[in-house]
PDB file of C-alpha atoms in Angstrom:
ATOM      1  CA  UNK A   1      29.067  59.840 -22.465  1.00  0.00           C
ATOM      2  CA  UNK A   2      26.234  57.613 -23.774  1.00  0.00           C
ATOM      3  CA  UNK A   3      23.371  57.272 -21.464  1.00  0.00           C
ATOM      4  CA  UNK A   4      21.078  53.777 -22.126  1.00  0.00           C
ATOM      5  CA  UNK A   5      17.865  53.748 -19.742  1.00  0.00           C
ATOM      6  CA  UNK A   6      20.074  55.265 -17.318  1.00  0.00           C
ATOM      7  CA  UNK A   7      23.453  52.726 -17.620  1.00  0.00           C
ATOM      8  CA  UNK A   8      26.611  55.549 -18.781  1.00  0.00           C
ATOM      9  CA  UNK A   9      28.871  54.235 -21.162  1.00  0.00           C
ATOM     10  CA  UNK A  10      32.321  56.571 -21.150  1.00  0.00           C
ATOM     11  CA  UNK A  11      31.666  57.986 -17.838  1.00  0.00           C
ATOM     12  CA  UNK A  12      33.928  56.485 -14.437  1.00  0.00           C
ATOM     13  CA  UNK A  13      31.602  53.430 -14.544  1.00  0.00           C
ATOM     14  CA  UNK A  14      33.009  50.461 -16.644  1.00  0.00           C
ATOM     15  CA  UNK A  15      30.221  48.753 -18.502  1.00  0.00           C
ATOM     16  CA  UNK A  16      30.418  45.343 -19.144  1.00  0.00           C
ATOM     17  CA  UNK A  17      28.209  43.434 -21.723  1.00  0.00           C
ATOM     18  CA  UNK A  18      28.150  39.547 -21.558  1.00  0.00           C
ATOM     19  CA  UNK A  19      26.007  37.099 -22.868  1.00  0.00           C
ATOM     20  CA  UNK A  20      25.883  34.096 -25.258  1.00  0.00           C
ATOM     21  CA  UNK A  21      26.667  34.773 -28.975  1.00  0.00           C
ATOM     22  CA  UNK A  22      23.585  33.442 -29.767  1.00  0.00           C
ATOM     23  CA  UNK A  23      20.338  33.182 -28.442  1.00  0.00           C
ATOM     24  CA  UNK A  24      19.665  29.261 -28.432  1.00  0.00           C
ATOM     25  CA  UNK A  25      16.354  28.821 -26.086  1.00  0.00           C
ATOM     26  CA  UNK A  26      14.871  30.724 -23.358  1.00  0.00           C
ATOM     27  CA  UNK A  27      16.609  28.291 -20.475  1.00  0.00           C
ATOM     28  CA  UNK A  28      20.018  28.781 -22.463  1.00  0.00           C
ATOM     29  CA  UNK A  29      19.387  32.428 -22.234  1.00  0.00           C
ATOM     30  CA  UNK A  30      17.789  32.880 -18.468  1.00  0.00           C
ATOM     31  CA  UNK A  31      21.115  30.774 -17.304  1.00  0.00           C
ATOM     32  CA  UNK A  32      23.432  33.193 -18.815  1.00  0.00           C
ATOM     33  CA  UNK A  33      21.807  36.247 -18.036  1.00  0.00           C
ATOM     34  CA  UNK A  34      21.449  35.462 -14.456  1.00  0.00           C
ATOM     35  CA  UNK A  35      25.218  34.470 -14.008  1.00  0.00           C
ATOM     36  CA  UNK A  36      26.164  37.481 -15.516  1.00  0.00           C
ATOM     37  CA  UNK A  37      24.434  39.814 -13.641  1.00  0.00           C
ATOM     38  CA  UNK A  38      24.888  38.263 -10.606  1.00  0.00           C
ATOM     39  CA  UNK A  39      29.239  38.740 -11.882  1.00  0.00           C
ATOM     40  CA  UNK A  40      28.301  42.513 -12.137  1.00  0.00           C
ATOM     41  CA  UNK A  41      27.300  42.997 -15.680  1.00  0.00           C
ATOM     42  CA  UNK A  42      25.061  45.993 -16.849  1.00  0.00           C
ATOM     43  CA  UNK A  43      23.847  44.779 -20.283  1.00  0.00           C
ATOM     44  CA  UNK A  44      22.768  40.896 -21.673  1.00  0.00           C
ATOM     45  CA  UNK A  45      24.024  40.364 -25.210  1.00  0.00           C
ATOM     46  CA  UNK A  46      23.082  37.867 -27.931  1.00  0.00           C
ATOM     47  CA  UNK A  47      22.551  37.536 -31.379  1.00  0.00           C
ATOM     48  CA  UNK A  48      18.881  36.827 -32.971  1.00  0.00           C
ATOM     49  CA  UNK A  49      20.408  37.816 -36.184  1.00  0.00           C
ATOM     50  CA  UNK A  50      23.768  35.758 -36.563  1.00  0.00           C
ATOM     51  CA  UNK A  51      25.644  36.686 -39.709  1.00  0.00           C
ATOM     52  CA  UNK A  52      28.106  33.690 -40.290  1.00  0.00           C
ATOM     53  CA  UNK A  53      30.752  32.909 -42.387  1.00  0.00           C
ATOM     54  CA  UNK A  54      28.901  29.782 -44.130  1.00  0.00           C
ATOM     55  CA  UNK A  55      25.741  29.977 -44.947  1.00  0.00           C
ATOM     56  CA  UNK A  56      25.095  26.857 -43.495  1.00  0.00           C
ATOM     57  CA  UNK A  57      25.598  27.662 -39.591  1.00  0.00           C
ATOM     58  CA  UNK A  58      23.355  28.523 -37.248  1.00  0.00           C
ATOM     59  CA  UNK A  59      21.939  31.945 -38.250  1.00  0.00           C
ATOM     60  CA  UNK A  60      19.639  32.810 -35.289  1.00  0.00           C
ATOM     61  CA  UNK A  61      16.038  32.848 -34.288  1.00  0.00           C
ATOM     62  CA  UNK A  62      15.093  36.445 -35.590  1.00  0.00           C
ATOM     63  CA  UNK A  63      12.508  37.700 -33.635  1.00  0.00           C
ATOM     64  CA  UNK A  64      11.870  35.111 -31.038  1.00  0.00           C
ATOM     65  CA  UNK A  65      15.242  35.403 -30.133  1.00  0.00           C
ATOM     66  CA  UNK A  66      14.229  39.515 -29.476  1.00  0.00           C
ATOM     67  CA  UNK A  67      11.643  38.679 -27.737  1.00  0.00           C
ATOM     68  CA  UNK A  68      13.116  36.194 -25.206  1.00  0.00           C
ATOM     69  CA  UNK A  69      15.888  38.563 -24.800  1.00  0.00           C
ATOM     70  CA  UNK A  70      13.600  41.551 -23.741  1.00  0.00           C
ATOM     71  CA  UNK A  71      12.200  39.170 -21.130  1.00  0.00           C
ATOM     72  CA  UNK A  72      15.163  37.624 -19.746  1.00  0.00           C
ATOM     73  CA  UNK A  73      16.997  41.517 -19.972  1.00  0.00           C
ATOM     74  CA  UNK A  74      13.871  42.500 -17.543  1.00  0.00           C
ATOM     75  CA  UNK A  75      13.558  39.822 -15.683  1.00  0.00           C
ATOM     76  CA  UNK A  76      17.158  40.668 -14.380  1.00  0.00           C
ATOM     77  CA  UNK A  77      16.866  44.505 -14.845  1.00  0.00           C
ATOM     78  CA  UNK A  78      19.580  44.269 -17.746  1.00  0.00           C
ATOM     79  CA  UNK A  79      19.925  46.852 -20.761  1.00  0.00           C
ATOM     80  CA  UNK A  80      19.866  44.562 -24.411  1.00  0.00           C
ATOM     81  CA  UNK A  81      22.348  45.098 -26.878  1.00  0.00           C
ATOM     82  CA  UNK A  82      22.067  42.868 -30.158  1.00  0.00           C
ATOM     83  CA  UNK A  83      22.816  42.955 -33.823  1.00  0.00           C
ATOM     84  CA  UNK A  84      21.163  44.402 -36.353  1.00  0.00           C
ATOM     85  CA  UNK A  85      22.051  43.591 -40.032  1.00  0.00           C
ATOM     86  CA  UNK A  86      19.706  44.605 -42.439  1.00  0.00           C
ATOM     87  CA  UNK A  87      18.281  48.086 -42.110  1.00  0.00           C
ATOM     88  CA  UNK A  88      14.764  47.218 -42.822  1.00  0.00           C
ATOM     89  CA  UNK A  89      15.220  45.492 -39.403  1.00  0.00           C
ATOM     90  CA  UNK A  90      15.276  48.594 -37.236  1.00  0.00           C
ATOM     91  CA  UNK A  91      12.546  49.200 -36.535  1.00  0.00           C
ATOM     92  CA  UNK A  92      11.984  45.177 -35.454  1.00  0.00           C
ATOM     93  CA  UNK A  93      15.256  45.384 -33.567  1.00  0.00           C
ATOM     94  CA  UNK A  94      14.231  48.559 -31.849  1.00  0.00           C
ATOM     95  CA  UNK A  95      11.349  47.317 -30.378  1.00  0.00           C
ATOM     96  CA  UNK A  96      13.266  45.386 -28.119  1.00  0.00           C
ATOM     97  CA  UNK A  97      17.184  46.462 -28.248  1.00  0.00           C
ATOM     98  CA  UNK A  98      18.930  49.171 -25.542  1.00  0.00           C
ATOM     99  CA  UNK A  99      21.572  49.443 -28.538  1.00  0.00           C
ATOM    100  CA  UNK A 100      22.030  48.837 -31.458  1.00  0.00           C
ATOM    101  CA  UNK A 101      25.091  47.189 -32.719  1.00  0.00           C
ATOM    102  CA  UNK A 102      26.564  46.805 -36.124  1.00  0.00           C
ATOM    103  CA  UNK A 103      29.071  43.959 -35.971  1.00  0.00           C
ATOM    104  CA  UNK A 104      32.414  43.809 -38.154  1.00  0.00           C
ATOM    105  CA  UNK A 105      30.907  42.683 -41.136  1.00  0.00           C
ATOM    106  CA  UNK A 106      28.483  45.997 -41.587  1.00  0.00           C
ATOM    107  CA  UNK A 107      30.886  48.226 -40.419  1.00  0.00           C
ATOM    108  CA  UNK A 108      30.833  49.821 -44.185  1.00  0.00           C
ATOM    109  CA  UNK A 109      27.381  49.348 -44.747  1.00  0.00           C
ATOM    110  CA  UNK A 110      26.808  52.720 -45.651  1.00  0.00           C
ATOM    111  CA  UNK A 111      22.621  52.506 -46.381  1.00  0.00           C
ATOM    112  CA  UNK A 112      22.674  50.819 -43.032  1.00  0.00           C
ATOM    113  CA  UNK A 113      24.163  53.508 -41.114  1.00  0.00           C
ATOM    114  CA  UNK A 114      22.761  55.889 -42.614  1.00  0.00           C
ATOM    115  CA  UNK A 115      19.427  54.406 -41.543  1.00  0.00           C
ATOM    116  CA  UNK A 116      20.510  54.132 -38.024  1.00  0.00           C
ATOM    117  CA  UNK A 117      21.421  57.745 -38.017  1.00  0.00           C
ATOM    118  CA  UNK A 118      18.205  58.853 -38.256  1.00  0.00           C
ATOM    119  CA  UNK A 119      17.061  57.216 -34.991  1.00  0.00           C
ATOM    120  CA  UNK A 120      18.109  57.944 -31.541  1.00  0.00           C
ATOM    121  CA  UNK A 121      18.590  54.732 -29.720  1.00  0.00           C
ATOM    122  CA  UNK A 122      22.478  53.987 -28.883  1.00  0.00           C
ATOM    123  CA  UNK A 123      24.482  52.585 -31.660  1.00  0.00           C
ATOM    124  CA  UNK A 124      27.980  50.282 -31.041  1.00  0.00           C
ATOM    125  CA  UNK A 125      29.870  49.924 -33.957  1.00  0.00           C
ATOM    126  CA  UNK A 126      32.132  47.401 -34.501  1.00  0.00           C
ATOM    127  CA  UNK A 127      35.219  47.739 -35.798  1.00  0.00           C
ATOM    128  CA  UNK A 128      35.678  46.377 -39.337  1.00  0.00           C
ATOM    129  CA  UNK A 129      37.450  42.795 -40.219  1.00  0.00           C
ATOM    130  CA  UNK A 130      40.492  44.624 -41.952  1.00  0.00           C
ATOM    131  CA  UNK A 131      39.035  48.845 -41.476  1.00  0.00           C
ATOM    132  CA  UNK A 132      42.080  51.412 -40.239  1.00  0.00           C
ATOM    133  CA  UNK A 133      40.980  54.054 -37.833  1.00  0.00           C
ATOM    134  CA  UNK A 134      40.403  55.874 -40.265  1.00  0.00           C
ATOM    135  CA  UNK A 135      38.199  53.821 -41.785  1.00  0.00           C
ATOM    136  CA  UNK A 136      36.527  52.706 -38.531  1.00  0.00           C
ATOM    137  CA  UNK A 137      35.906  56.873 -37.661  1.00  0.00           C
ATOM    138  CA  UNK A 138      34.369  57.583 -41.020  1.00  0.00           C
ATOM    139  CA  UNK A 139      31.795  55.221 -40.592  1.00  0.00           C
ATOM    140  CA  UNK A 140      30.747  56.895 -37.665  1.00  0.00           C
ATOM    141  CA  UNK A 141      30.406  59.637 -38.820  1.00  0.00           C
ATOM    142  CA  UNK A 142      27.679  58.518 -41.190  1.00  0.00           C
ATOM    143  CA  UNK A 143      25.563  58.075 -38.612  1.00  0.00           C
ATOM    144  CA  UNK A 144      26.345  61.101 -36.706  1.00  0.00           C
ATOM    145  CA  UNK A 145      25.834  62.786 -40.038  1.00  0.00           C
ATOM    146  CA  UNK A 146      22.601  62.006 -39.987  1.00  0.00           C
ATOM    147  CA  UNK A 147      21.504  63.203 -36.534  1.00  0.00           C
ATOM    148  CA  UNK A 148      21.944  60.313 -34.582  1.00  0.00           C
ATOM    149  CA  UNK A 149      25.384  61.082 -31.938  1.00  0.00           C
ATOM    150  CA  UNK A 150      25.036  58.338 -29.381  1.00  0.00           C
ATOM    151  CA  UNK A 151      27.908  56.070 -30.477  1.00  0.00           C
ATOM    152  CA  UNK A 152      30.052  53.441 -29.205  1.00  0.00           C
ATOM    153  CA  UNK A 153      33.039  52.042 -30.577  1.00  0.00           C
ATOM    154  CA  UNK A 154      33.716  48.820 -30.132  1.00  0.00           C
ATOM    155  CA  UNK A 155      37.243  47.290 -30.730  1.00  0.00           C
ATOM    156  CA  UNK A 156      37.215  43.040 -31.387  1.00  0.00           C
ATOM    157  CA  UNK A 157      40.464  42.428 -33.471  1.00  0.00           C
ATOM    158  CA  UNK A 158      41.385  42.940 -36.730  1.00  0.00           C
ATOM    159  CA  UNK A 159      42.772  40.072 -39.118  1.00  0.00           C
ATOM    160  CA  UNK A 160      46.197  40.249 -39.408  1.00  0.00           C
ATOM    161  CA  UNK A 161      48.532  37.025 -40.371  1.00  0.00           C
ATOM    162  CA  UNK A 162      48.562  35.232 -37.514  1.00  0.00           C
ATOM    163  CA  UNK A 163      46.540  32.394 -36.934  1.00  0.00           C
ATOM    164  CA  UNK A 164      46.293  30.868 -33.824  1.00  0.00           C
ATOM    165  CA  UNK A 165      44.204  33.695 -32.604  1.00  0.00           C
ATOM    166  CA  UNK A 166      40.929  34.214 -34.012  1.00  0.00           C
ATOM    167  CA  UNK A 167      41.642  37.601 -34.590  1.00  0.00           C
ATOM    168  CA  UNK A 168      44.784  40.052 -33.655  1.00  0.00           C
ATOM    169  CA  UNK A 169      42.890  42.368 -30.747  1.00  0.00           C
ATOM    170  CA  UNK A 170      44.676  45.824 -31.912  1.00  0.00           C
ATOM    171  CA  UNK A 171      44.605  47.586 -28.111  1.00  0.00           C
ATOM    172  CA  UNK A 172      46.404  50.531 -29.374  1.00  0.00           C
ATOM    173  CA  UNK A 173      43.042  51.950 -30.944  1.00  0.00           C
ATOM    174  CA  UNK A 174      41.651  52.152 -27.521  1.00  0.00           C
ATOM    175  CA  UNK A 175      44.553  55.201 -27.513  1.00  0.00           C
ATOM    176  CA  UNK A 176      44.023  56.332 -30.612  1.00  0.00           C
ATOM    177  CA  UNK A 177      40.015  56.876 -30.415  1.00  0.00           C
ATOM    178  CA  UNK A 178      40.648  58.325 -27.052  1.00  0.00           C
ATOM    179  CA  UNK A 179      43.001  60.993 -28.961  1.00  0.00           C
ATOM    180  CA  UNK A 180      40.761  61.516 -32.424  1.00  0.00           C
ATOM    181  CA  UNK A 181      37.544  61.331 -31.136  1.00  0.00           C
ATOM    182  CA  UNK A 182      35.327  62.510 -27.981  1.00  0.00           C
ATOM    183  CA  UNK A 183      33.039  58.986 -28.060  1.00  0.00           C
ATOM    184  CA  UNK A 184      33.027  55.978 -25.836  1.00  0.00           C
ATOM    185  CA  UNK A 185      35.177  52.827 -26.838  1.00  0.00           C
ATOM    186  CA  UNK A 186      34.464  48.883 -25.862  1.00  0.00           C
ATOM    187  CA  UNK A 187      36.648  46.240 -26.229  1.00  0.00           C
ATOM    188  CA  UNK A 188      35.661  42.485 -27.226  1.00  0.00           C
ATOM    189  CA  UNK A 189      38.277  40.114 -26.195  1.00  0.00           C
ATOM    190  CA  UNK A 190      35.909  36.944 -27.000  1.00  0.00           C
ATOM    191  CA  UNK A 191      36.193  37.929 -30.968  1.00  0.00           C
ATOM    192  CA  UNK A 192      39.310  39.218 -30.385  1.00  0.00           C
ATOM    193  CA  UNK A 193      41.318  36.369 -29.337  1.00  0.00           C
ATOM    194  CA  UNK A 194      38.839  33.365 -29.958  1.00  0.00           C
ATOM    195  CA  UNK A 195      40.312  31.417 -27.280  1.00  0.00           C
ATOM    196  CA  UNK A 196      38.367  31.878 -23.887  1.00  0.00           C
ATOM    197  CA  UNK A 197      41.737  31.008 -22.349  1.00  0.00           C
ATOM    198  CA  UNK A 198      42.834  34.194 -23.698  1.00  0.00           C
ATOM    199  CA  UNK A 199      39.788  36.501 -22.970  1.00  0.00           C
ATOM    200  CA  UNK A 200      41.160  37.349 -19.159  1.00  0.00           C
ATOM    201  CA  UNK A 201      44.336  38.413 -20.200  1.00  0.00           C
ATOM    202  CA  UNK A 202      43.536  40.819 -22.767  1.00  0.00           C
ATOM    203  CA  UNK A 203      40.354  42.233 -21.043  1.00  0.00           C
ATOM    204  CA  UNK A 204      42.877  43.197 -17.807  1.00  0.00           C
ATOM    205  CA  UNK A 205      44.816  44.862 -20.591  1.00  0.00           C
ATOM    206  CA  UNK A 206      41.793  46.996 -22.527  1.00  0.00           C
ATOM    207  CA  UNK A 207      40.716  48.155 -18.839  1.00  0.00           C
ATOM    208  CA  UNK A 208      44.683  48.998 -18.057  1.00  0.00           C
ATOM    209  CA  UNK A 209      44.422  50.476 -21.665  1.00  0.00           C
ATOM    210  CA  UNK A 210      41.945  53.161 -20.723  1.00  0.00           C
ATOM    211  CA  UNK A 211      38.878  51.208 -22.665  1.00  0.00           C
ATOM    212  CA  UNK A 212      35.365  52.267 -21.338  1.00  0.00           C
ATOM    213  CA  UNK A 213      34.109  48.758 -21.167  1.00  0.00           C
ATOM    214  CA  UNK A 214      33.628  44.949 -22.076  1.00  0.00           C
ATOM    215  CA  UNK A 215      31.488  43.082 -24.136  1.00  0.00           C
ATOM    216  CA  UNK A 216      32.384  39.056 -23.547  1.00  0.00           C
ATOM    217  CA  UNK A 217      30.248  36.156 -24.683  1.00  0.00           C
ATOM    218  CA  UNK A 218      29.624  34.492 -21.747  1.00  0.00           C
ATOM    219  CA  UNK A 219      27.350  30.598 -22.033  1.00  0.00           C
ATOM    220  CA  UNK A 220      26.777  28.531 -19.367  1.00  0.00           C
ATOM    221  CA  UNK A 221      27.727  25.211 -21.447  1.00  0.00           C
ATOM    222  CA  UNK A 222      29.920  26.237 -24.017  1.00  0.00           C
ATOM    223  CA  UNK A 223      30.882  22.948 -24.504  1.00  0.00           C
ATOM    224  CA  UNK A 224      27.338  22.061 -26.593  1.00  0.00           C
ATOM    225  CA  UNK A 225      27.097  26.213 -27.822  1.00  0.00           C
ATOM    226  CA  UNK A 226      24.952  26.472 -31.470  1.00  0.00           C
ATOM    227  CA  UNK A 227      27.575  29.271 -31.975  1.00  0.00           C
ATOM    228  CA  UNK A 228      31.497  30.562 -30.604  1.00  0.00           C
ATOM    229  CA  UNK A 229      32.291  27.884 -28.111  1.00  0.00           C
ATOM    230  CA  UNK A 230      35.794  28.124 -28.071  1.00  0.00           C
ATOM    231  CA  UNK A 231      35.620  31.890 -26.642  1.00  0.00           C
ATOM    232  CA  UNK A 232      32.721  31.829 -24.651  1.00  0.00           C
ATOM    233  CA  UNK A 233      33.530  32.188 -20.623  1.00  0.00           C
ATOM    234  CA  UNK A 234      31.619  29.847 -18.309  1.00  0.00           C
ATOM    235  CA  UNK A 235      29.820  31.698 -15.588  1.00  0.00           C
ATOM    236  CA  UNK A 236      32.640  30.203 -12.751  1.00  0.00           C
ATOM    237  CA  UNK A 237      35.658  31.930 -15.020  1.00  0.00           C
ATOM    238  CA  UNK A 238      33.591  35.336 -15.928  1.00  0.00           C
ATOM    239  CA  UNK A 239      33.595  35.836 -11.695  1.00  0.00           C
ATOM    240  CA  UNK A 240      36.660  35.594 -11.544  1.00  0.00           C
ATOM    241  CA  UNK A 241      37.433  37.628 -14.413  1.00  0.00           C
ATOM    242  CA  UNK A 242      35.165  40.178 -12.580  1.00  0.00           C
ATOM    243  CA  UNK A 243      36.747  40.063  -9.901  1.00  0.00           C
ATOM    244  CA  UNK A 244      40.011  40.949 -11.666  1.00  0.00           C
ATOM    245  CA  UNK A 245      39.093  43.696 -13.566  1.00  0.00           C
ATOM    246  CA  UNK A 246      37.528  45.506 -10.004  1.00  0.00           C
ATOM    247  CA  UNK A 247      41.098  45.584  -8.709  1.00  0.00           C
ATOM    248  CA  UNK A 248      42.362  47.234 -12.477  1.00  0.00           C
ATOM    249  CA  UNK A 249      39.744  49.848 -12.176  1.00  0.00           C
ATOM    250  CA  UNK A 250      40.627  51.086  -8.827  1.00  0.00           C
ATOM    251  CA  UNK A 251      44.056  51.604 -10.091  1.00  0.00           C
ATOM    252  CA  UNK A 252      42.518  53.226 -13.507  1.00  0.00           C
ATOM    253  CA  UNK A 253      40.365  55.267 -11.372  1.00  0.00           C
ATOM    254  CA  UNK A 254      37.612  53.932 -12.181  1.00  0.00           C
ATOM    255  CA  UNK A 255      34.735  51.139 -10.900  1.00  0.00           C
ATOM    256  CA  UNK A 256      32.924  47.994 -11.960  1.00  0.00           C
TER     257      UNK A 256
END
């Protein structure tokens, strides 16, 4: 169980992440984080740091975007979990991240892990584009090797041959790192799927699957979003996704 300022992750608690994939401006960002934590979520997520696939996309607004998540996070008494991707960034990212999280794309960045194992602050890995559980454990444990045991795994598709999802969400390693390992696992149906139509659905099913929580990008235009549109829950469809998953838990023995 991973304690953040006092929010368990892998205890009977679900914890649910949402936020916009990027943070755009400080209105953008206040919007979102209020309608998600008035739908029940524990942590505000965004990127400052936006790896993309073309260089040419939106890549984030570094440290202001820290910075105007700390406030909004506090303003609504949410935990901040965000992206780092450069380990000469930690210490940056630190000063105003709950967690750390390494998305797919660093998932084998050895010198970065190693890095973050030698702080203490919560770190959610991301499973690789293509990595095997095997794969996805050994990176782990190069952070745990180097001190640093608060880990969460986070689950958001791997890319298989299909192609009308963004990715293929693989819900069977919710099972397996509940059988090979003793950390906390998240699921991200927004990467996973890349259809928001689809991000209900398959976050019943991690929940039903035994997962330990959510992260979902949640915007409250996504029509006119700099980044991930097409995945992103408005504020109306992540209550009633909410409310949904409330009615899972009780059966999972569990609680929102």
């Amino acid at each position: 169980m991973i304690d953040v300022n006092g929010v368990k992750v892998g205890g009977e608690q679900l914890v649910v992440m949402a936020g916009p994939c990027s943070v755009e401006s400080l209105d953008q960002l206040r919007e979102a984080a209020q309608a998600v934590k008035a739908g029940g979520a524990h942590f505000l997520r965004g990127g400052a740091f936006k790896p993309r696939t073309s260089p040419y996309d939106f890549q984030g607004l570094a440290e202001e975007g820290l910075k105007l998540l700390r406030q909004v996070a506090d303003e609504n008494d949410l935990r901040v979990v965000t992206e780092i991707v450069d380990k000469d960034d930690i210490e940056l990212v630190g000063k105003y991240a709950d967690v750390y999280q390494v998305g797919a794309r660093n998932m084998q960045n050895f010198q970065l892990l190693k890095a973050l194992g030698k702080v203490k602050k919560p770190v959610m890995l991301k499973r690789g584009l293509s990595a095997t559980i095997s794969e996805w454990l050994n990176a782990a444990e190069y952070i745990a090797a180097g001190g640093n045991e608060n880990i969460i795994f986070c689950e958001r598709g791997i890319r298989t041959y299909e192609t009308y999802t963004r990715n293929t969400l693989d819900l069977s390693a919710v099972a397996a790192i509940k059988e090979l390992s003793h950390l906390p696992i998240i699921v991200d149906p927004s990467h996973g799927t890349g259809r928001w139509q689809m991000v209900q659905p398959m976050a019943r099913a991690a929940v039903a699957a035994g997962a330990d929580g959510l992260i979902i990008e949640v915007h409250p235009h996504p029509e006119v979003a700099l980044s991930d549109g097409d995945q992103s829950l408005t504020p109306k469809n992540f209550n009633l996704l909410m409310s949904d998953l409330g009615k899972i838990a009780e059966v999972m023995g569990r609680k929102i």
